[in-house]
XYZ file of C-alpha atoms in Angstrom:
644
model
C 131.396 78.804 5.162
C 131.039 78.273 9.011
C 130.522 81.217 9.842
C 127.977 81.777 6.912
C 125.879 78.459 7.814
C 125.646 79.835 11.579
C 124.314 83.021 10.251
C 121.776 81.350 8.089
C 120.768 78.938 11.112
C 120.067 82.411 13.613
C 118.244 83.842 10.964
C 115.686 80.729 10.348
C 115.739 80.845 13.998
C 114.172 84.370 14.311
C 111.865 84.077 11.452
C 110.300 81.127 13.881
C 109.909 83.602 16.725
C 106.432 84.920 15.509
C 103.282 82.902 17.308
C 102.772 79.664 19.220
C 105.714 80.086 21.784
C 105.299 79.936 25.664
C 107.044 82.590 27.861
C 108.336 82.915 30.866
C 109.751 86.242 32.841
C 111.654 86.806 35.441
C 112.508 90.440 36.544
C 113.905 92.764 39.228
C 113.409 96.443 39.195
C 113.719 97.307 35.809
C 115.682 93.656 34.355
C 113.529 91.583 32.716
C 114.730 88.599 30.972
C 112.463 86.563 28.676
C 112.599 82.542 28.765
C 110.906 81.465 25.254
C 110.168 77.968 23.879
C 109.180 78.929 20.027
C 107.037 77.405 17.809
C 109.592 75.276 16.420
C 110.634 73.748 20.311
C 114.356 75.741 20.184
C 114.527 77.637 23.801
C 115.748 81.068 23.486
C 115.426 83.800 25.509
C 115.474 87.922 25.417
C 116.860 90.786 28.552
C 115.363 94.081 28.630
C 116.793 96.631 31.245
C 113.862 99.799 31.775
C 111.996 98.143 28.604
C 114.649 98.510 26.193
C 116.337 95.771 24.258
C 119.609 94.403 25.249
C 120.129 91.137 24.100
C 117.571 90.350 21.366
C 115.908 86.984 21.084
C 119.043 84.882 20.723
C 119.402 80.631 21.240
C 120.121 78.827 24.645
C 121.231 75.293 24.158
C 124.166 72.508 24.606
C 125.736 70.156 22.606
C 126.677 67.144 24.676
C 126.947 63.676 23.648
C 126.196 64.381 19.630
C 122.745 65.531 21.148
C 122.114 69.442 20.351
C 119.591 69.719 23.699
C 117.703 72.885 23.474
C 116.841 72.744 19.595
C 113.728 70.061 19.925
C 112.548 70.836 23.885
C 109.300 71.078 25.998
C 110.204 73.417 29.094
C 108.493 73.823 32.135
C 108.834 75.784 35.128
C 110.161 73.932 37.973
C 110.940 76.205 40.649
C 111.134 79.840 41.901
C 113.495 81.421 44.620
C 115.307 84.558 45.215
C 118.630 84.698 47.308
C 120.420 87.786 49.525
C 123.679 87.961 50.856
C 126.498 90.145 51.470
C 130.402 89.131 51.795
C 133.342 90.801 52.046
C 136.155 91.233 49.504
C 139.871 92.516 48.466
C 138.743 95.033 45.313
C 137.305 98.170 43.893
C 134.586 98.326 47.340
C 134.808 96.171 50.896
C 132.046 94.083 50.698
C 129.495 93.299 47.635
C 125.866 92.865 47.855
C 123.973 90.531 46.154
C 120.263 89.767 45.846
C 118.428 88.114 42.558
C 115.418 86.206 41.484
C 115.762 82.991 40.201
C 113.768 80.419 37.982
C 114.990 76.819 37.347
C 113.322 75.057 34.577
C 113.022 71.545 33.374
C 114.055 70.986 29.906
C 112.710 67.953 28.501
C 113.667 66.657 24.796
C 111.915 64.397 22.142
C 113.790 60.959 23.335
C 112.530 62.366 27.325
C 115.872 63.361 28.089
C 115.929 65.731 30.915
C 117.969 68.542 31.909
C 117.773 72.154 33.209
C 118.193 75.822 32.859
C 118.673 77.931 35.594
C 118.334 81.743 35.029
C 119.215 84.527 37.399
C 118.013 88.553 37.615
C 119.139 90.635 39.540
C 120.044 94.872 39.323
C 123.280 94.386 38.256
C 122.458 91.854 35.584
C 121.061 88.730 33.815
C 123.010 85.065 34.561
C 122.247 81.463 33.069
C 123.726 77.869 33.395
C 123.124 74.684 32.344
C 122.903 71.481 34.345
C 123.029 68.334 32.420
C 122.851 65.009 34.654
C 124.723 62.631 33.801
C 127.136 59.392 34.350
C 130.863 58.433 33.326
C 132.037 60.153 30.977
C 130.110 63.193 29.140
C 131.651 64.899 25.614
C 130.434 68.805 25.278
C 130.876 69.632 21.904
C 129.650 73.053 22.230
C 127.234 75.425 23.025
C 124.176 77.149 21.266
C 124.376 79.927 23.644
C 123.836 83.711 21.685
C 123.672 87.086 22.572
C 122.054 89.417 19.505
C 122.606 92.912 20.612
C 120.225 96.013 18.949
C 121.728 97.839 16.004
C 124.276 100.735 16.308
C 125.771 98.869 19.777
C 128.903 100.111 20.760
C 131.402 97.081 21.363
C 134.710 97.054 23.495
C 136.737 94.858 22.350
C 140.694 93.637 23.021
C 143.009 93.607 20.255
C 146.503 91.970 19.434
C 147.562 90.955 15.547
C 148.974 87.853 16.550
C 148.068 84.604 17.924
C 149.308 85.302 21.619
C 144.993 87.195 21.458
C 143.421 84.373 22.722
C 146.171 82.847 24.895
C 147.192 85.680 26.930
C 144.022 87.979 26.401
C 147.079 91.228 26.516
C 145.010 92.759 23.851
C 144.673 96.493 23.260
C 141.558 97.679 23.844
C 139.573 99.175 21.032
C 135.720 99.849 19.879
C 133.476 99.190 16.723
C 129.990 98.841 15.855
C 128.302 95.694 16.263
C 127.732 95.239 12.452
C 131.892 95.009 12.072
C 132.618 92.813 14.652
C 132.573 89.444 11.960
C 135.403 91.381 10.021
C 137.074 93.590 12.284
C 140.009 91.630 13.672
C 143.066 90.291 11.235
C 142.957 87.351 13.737
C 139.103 86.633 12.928
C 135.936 86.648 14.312
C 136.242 84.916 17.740
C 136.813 87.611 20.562
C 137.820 86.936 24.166
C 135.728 87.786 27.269
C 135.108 90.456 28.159
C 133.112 92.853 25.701
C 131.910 95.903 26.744
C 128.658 97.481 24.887
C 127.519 100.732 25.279
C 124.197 100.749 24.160
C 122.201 102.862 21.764
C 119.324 103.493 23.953
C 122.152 104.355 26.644
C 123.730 102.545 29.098
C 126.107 99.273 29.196
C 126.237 95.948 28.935
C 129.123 93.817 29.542
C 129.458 89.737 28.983
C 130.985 87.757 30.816
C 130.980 84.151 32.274
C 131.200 83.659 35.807
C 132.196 80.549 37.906
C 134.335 78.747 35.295
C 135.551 75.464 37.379
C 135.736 71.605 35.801
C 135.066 73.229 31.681
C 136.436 75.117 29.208
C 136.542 79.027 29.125
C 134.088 80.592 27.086
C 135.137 83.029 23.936
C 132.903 84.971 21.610
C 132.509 84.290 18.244
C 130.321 87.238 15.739
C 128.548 85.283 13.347
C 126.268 88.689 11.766
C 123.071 89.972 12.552
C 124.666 91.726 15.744
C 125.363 88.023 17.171
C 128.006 86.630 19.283
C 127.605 83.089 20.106
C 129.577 81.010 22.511
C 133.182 79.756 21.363
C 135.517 76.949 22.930
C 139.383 76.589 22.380
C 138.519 72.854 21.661
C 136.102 73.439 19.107
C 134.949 70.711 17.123
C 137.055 68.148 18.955
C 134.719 69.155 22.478
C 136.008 68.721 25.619
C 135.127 65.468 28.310
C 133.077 65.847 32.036
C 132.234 63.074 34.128
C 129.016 62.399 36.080
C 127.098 65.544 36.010
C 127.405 68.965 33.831
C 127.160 72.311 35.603
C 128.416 75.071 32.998
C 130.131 78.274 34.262
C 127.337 81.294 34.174
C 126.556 83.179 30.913
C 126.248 86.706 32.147
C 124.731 89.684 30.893
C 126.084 92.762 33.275
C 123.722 95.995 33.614
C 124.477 99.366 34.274
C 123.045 102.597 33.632
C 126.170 104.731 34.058
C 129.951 103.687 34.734
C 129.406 104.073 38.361
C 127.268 101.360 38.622
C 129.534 99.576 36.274
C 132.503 99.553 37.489
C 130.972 98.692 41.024
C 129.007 95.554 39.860
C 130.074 92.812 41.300
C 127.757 90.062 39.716
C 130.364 88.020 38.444
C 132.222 87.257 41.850
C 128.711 86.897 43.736
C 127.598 83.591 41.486
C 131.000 82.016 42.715
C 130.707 79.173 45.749
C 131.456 80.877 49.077
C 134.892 80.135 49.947
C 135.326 76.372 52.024
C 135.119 77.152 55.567
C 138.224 74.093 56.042
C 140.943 76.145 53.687
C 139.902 79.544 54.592
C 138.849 79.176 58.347
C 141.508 81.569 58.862
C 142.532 84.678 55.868
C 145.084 86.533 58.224
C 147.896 85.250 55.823
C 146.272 86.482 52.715
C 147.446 90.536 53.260
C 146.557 93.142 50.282
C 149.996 94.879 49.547
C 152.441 96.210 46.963
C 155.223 94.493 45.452
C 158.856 96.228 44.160
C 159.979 93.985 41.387
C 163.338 93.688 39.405
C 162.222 92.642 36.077
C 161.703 96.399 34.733
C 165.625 96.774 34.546
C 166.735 93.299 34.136
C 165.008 90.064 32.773
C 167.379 87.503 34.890
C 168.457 88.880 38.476
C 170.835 87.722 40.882
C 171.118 86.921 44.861
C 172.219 89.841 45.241
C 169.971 92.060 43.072
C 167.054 90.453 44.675
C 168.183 91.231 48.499
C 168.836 94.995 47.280
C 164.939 94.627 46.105
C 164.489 93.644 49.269
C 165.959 96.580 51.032
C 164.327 98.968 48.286
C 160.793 97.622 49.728
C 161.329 98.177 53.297
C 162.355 101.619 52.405
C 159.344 102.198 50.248
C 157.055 100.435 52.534
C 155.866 97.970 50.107
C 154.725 94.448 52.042
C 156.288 92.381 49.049
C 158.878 91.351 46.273
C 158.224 89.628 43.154
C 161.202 87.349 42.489
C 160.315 86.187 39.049
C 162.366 83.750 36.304
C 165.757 83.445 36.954
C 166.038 82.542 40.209
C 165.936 78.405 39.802
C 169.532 79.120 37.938
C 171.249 80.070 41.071
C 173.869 78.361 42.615
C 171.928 76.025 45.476
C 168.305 77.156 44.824
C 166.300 76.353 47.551
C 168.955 77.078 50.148
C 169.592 80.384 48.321
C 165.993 81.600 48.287
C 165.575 79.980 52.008
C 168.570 82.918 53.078
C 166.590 85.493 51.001
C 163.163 84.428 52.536
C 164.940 84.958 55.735
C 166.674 88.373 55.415
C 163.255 89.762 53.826
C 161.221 88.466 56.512
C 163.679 90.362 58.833
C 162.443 93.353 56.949
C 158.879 92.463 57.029
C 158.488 91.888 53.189
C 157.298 88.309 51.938
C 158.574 86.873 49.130
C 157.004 85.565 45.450
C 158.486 83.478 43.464
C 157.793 82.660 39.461
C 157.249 79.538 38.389
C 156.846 78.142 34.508
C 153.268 76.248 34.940
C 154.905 73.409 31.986
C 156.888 72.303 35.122
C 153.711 72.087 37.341
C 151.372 70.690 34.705
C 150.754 66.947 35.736
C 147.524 65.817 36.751
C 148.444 62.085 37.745
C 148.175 61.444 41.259
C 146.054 64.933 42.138
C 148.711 67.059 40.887
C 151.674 65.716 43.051
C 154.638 67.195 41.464
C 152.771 70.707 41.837
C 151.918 69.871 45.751
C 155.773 68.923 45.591
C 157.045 72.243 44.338
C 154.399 74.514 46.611
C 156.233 71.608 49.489
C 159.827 73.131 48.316
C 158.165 76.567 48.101
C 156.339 76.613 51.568
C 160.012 75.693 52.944
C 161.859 78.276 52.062
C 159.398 81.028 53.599
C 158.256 82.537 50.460
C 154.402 83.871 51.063
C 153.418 83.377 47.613
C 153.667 81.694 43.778
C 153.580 83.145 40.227
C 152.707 81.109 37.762
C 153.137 81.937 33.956
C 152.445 80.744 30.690
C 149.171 78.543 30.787
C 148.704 80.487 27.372
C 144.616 79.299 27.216
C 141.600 78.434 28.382
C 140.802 74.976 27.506
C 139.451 72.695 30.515
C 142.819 70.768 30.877
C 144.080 74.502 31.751
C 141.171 75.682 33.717
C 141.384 72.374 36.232
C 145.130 73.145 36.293
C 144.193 76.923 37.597
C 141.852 75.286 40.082
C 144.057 72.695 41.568
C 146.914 75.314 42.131
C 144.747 77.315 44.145
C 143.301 74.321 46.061
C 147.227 72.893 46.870
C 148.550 76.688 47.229
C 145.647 77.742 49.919
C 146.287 74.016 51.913
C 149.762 75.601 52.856
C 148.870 78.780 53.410
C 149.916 80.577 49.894
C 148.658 83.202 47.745
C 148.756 82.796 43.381
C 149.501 85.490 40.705
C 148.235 84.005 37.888
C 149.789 85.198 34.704
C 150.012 84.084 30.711
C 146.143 83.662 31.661
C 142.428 84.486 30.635
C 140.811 87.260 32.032
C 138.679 86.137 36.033
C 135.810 84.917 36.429
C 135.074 85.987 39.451
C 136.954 82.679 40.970
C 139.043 85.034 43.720
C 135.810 84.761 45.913
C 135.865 80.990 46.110
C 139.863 81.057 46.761
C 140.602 84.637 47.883
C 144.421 83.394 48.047
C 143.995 84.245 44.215
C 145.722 87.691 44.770
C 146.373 88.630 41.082
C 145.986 87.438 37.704
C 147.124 88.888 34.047
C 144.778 88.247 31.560
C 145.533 92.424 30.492
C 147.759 94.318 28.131
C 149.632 95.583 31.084
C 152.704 97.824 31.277
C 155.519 95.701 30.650
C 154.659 96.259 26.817
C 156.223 99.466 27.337
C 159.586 97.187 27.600
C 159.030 94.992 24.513
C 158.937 96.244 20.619
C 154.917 95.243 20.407
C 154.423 98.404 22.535
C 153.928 101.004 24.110
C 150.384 100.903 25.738
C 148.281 104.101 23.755
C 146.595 105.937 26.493
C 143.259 105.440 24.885
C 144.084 101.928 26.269
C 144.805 102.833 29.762
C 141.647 105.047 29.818
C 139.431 101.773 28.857
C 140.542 99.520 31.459
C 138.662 100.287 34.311
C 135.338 100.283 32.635
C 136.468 96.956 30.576
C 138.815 94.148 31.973
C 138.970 95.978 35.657
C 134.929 95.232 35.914
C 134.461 91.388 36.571
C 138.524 91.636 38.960
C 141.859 92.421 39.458
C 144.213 92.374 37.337
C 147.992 92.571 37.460
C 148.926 95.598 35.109
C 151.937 95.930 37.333
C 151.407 100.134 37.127
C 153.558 102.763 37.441
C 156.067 103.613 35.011
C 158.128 106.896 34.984
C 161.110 105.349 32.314
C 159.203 104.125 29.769
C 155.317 105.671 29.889
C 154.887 105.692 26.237
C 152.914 108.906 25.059
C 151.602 109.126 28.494
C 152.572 111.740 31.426
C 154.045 110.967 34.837
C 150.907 112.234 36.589
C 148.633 109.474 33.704
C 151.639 106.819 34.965
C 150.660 108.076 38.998
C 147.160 107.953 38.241
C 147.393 104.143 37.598
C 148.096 103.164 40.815
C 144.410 104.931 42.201
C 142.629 103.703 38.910
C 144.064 99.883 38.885
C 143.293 97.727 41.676
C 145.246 94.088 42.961
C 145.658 92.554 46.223
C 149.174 91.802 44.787
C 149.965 95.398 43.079
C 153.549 94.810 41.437
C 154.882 97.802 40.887
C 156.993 97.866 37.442
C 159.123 100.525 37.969
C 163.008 99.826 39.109
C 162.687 100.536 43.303
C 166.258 102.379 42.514
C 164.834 105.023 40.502
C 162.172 105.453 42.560
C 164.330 106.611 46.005
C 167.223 108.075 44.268
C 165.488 110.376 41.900
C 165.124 113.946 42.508
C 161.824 114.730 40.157
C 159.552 111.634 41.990
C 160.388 112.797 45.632
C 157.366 114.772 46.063
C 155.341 112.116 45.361
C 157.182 109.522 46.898
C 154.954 108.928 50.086
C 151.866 108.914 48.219
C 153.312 105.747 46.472
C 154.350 104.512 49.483
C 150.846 105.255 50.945
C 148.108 104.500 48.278
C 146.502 100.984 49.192
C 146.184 98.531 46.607
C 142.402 97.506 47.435
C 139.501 100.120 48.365
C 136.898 100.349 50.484
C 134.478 102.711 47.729
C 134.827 103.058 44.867
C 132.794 106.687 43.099
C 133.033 107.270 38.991
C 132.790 110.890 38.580
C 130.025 111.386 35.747
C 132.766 112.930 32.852
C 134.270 109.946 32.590
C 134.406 108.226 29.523
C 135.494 105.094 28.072
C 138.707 105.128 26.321
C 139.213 108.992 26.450
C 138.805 110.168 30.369
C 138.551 107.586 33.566
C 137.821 109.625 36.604
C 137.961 107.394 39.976
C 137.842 108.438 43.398
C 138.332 105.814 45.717
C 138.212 105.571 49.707
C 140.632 103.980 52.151
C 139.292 104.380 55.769
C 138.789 108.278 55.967
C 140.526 109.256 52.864
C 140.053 109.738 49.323
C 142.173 109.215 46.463
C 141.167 110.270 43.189
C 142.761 109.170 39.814
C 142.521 110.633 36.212
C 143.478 108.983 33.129
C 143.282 111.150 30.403
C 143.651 109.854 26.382
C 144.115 112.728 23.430
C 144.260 116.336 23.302
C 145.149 118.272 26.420
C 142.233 119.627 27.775
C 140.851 121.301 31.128
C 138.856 119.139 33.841
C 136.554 120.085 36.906
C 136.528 117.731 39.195
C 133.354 118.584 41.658
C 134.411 117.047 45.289
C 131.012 116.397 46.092
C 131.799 112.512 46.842
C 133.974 113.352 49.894
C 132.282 113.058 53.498
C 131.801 116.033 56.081
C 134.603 117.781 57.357
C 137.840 119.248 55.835
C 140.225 117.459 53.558
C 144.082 118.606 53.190
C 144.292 118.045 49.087
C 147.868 116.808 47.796
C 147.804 117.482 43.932
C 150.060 115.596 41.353
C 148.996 117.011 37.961
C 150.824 117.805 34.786
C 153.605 120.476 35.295
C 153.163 121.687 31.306
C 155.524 124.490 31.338
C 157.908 122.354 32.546
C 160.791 120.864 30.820
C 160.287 117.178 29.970
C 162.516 114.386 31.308
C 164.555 113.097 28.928
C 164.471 109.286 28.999
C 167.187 107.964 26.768
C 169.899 105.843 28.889
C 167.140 105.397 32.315
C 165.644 101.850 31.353
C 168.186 99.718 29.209
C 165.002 97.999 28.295
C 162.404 100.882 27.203
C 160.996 100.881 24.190
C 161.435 104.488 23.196
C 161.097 104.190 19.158
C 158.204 106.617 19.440
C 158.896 108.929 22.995
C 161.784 109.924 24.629
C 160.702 112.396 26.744
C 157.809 113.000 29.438
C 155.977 115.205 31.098
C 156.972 115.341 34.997
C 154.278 115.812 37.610
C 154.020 118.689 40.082
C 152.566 118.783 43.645
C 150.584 121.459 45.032
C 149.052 121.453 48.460
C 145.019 122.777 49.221
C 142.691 122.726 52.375
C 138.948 121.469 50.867
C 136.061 120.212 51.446
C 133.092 118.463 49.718
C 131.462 121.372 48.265
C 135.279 122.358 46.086
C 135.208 122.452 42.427
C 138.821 121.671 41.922
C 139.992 122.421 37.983
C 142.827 120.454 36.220
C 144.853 120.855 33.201
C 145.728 117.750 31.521
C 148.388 117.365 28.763
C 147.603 115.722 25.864
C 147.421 111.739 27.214
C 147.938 113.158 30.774
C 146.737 112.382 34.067
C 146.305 114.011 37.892
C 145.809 112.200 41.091
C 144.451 114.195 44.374
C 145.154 112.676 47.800
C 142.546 114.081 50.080
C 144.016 113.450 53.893
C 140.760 114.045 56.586
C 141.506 116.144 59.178
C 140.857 116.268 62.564
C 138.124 117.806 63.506
């Protein structure tokens, strides 16, 4: 009935949209979005990209203190500016650019209340807030906010049949028409953020919010008529903010190709600069990989842990993720203080998991969590993983906020996991190193998985846009219908600050097969400097990425289905001569069995994969290199510069 009254309300809505309405556009070459007050005083607005419809004349509005503002308004422009900057940043590319035109207008409603609208263009996409002045206390009971997409939309969406969907956002990711999207899910119509749309005149679109600090994370909900309109975790109930409201950004993202989507970076550029007083100095925020126990054994032990320790050093990674378990050992903190020490001998820092029900306290600005990062800070350990929030109400999102305030005033980076997907909040607090919020790898260990490929081949051009993401990648003992050159691949096409690497550091060093491609692991960075989508890629089935690290070049190819045959033109590589390293499906080769490698491998529907096989080339930018991909297969090429 909800859902059905909604539907009913958009439609009255549009059949208002006819005459008597004032307009105002803001554009930037080629975006135009449309601010509209209709006849009947409801502000709505429309986003064209090269004069074709993106997001249909759909509702702006807020519900705050019982009062819907936005359905019965007079607007008026109040001000015009554009902004340009450029900062740097741990991702996909080095440093983002960001320039966009901007109108602020002043909302005002029957009883004179007065509020505002602020909407931004730019290239890479549309943006809009809401700022609602206020004192005390302020209830938000929702939001009007829409976006009507044209018929025969593609939509990217994650799935997972159970209620962990909306708490952990580890959904699978799958597509459907727009007209489906009320229906499609067994766990209803609300979706979490991010879709991505590829649209019928060509194209993408992707929503997302950006800056989500003091509110509640938005969700999707499709209500018909190719309609999504803004969702809350509190719902009815609403959610409290005192003094003044300014909501997180409603974003729109543009692209014409997946190149351009997969380098936008519109969501991290409408976050605050980071505060000059806790990030004065970054030198203790260091991209790196992590070897982690947890693949062969939930709980671990002092001793397990300093054998991590030693498996790093030897495979060069900066880091170990010590994760639940540890706070059962004999003498915690004096334990993990000698483990600290003998990995910083090593020059490998130290993580540690923490349950966030044990850090969740508000009173007194969070002083049993400044107490724990106190303990943690101690010991020597570098960094904090914190699990389970399981949500994205506000209580949760000023929880993620205050850990990264406390955990950057001592000099600590956060791995966020149990979480929703970023926000682009890792360029206000850059000590954010990794979050969840993905259907990551470990699934391969538990009976709801394994990850399809289709899956893997989505990710970069789904979750991966708006940040990174901790997919821990890499896994030769349990990779599901996927091939040890798709499992390689993962660590070129998946980016994170904090890469944890999933599979058992043991296996790794003493196994025969992996040596030839055991310095590339050791080698391949876990941020970029450029980022290039080669033009076959395609969402869900092929994900071609070549990426740049100072003068080299790393490409990565996740393939989903049939085996097939792939040219990969080099024409992205700079002047001069490249020596190629090639890890691509060895077909004819017997696979590995995997029975008896991972005690914890779900292997119901695989037991055996396809090893990898290295081959060695001298190239340059004018190569047309061709692969051959097993079915769900993958190939990574590390192209060394030479000297000239």
């Amino acid at each position: 009935m909800k859902n059905l009254i909604l539907l009913l309300v958009t439609l009255l809505f549009i059949a208002g949209c006819t005459s008597n309405k004032t307009e105002f556009n803001i554009s930037n070459n080629g975006v135009e979005a449309q601010v509209l007050q209709l006849k009947n005083h409801q502000i709505s607005y429309t986003v064209k990209k090269d004069g074709h419809v993106i997001i249909d004349t759909s509702l702006i509005g807020i519900i705050v203190n019982e009062k819907s503002l936005g359905s019965n308004s007079k607007i008026k422009l109040s001000d015009r500016f554009s902004e340009e900057f450029d900062y740097s940043m741990f991702g996909g590319k080095n440093t983002a650019n960001h320039k966009a035109n901007i109108s602020k207008f002043e909302i005002k409603e029957k009883d004179g209340f007065t509020w505002f609208l602020e909407f931004l263009v730019s290239v890479e996409g549309v943006a809009y807030r809401y700022i609602v002045p206020g004192t005390g206390t302020q209830d938000v009971k929702g939001e009007l906010s829409s976006f009507r997409f044209p018929n025969n939309t593609k939509v990217w969406y994650f799935e997972r049949n159970n209620d962990w969907k909306l708490k952990s956002h580890a959904g699978e990711w799958l597509c459907s028409d727009i007209s489906k999207m009320p229906t499609v899910s067994k766990m209803g119509p609300v979706q979490g953020l991010t879709i991505t749309c590829e649209m019928p005149a060509g194209g993408y679109a992707l929503v997302a919010e950006a800056a989500l600090y003091n509110y509640s994370g938005m969700r999707l909900e499709a209500i018909g008529d190719n309609t999504f309109k803004a969702n809350f975790t509190e719902d009815e109930k609403g959610f409290e903010i005192e003094g003044d409201i300014l909501t997180p950004w409603r974003c729109i993202l543009l692209a014409d190709d997946l190149n351009s989507l997969v380098n936008n970076t519109l969501v991290p550029s409408l976050n605050p600069k980071p505060d000059e007083r806790l990030f004065a100095d970054m030198s203790w925020i260091k991209p790196g990989k992590a070897a982690w126990y947890w693949w062969s054994g939930k709980f671990s032990t002092f001793e397990a842990e300093k054998r991590t320790v030693d498996n790093a050093e030897k495979l060069g990674f900066e880091y170990t993720m010590v994760d639940e378990g540890w706070e059962r050992w004999s003498n915690k903190w004096e334990t993990v203080t000698e483990l600290c020490n003998y990995a910083k001998n090593k020059n490998v820092g130290i993580f540690l998991w923490k349950h966030s029900d044990q850090l969740n306290f508000p009173e007194n600005g969070y002083a049993l969590m400044a107490g724990f990062l106190d303990s943690l800070k101690q010991t020597g350990a570098v960094g904090v993983k914190v699990d389970f929030m399981n949500g994205e109400t506000k209580s949760l999102i000023n929880f993620d906020e205050a850990l990264l305030k406390l955990a950057a005033e001592r000099k600590l980076m956060v791995n966020f996991h149990g979480c929703q997907q970023s926000s682009g909040e890792y360029r206000t607090y850059p000590n954010e190193v990794s979050r969840e919020g993905i259907r990551g790898v470990e699934l391969n260990n538990m009976k709801e998985g394994p990850l399809s490929a289709s899956h893997n081949a989505a990710l970069p051009f789904t979750r991966y846009v708006t940040g990174h993401a901790d997919y821990t990648p890499l896994a030769f003992t349990a990779p599901g219908e996927t091939t040890w050159a798709h499992q390689l691949a993962t660590l070129v096409c998946y980016y994170s600050p904090f890469q944890c690497i999933a599979e058992n550091p043991e296996y790794l060093l003493k196994t025969q097969k992996i040596q030839p491609a055991i310095n590339f692991i050791n080698e391949v960075p876990s941020v970029w400097d450029e980022t290039f989508v080669l033009p076959q890629s395609k969402i869900g089935e092929l994900a071609i990425l070549a990426r740049r690290k100072g003068n080299d070049w790393y490409l990565g190819v996740l393939s989903a289905g049939e085996k097939k045959q792939l040219q990969v033109n080099c024409n992205f590589l700079k002047e001069g001569n490249y020596s190629a390293e090639i890890f691509s499906d060895d077909i004819l080769a017997e696979p590995v069995p995997l029975e008896g490698l991972n005690p914890r491998a779900n292997l119901t529907k695989r037991n055996t994969a396809i090893p990898f096989k290295k081959e060695a080339i001298i190239c340059d930018k004018n190569n047309k290199l061709m692969l051959n991909l097993a079915a769900n297969g993958g190939a990574v090429i590390w192209f060394k510069a030479r000297e000239k």
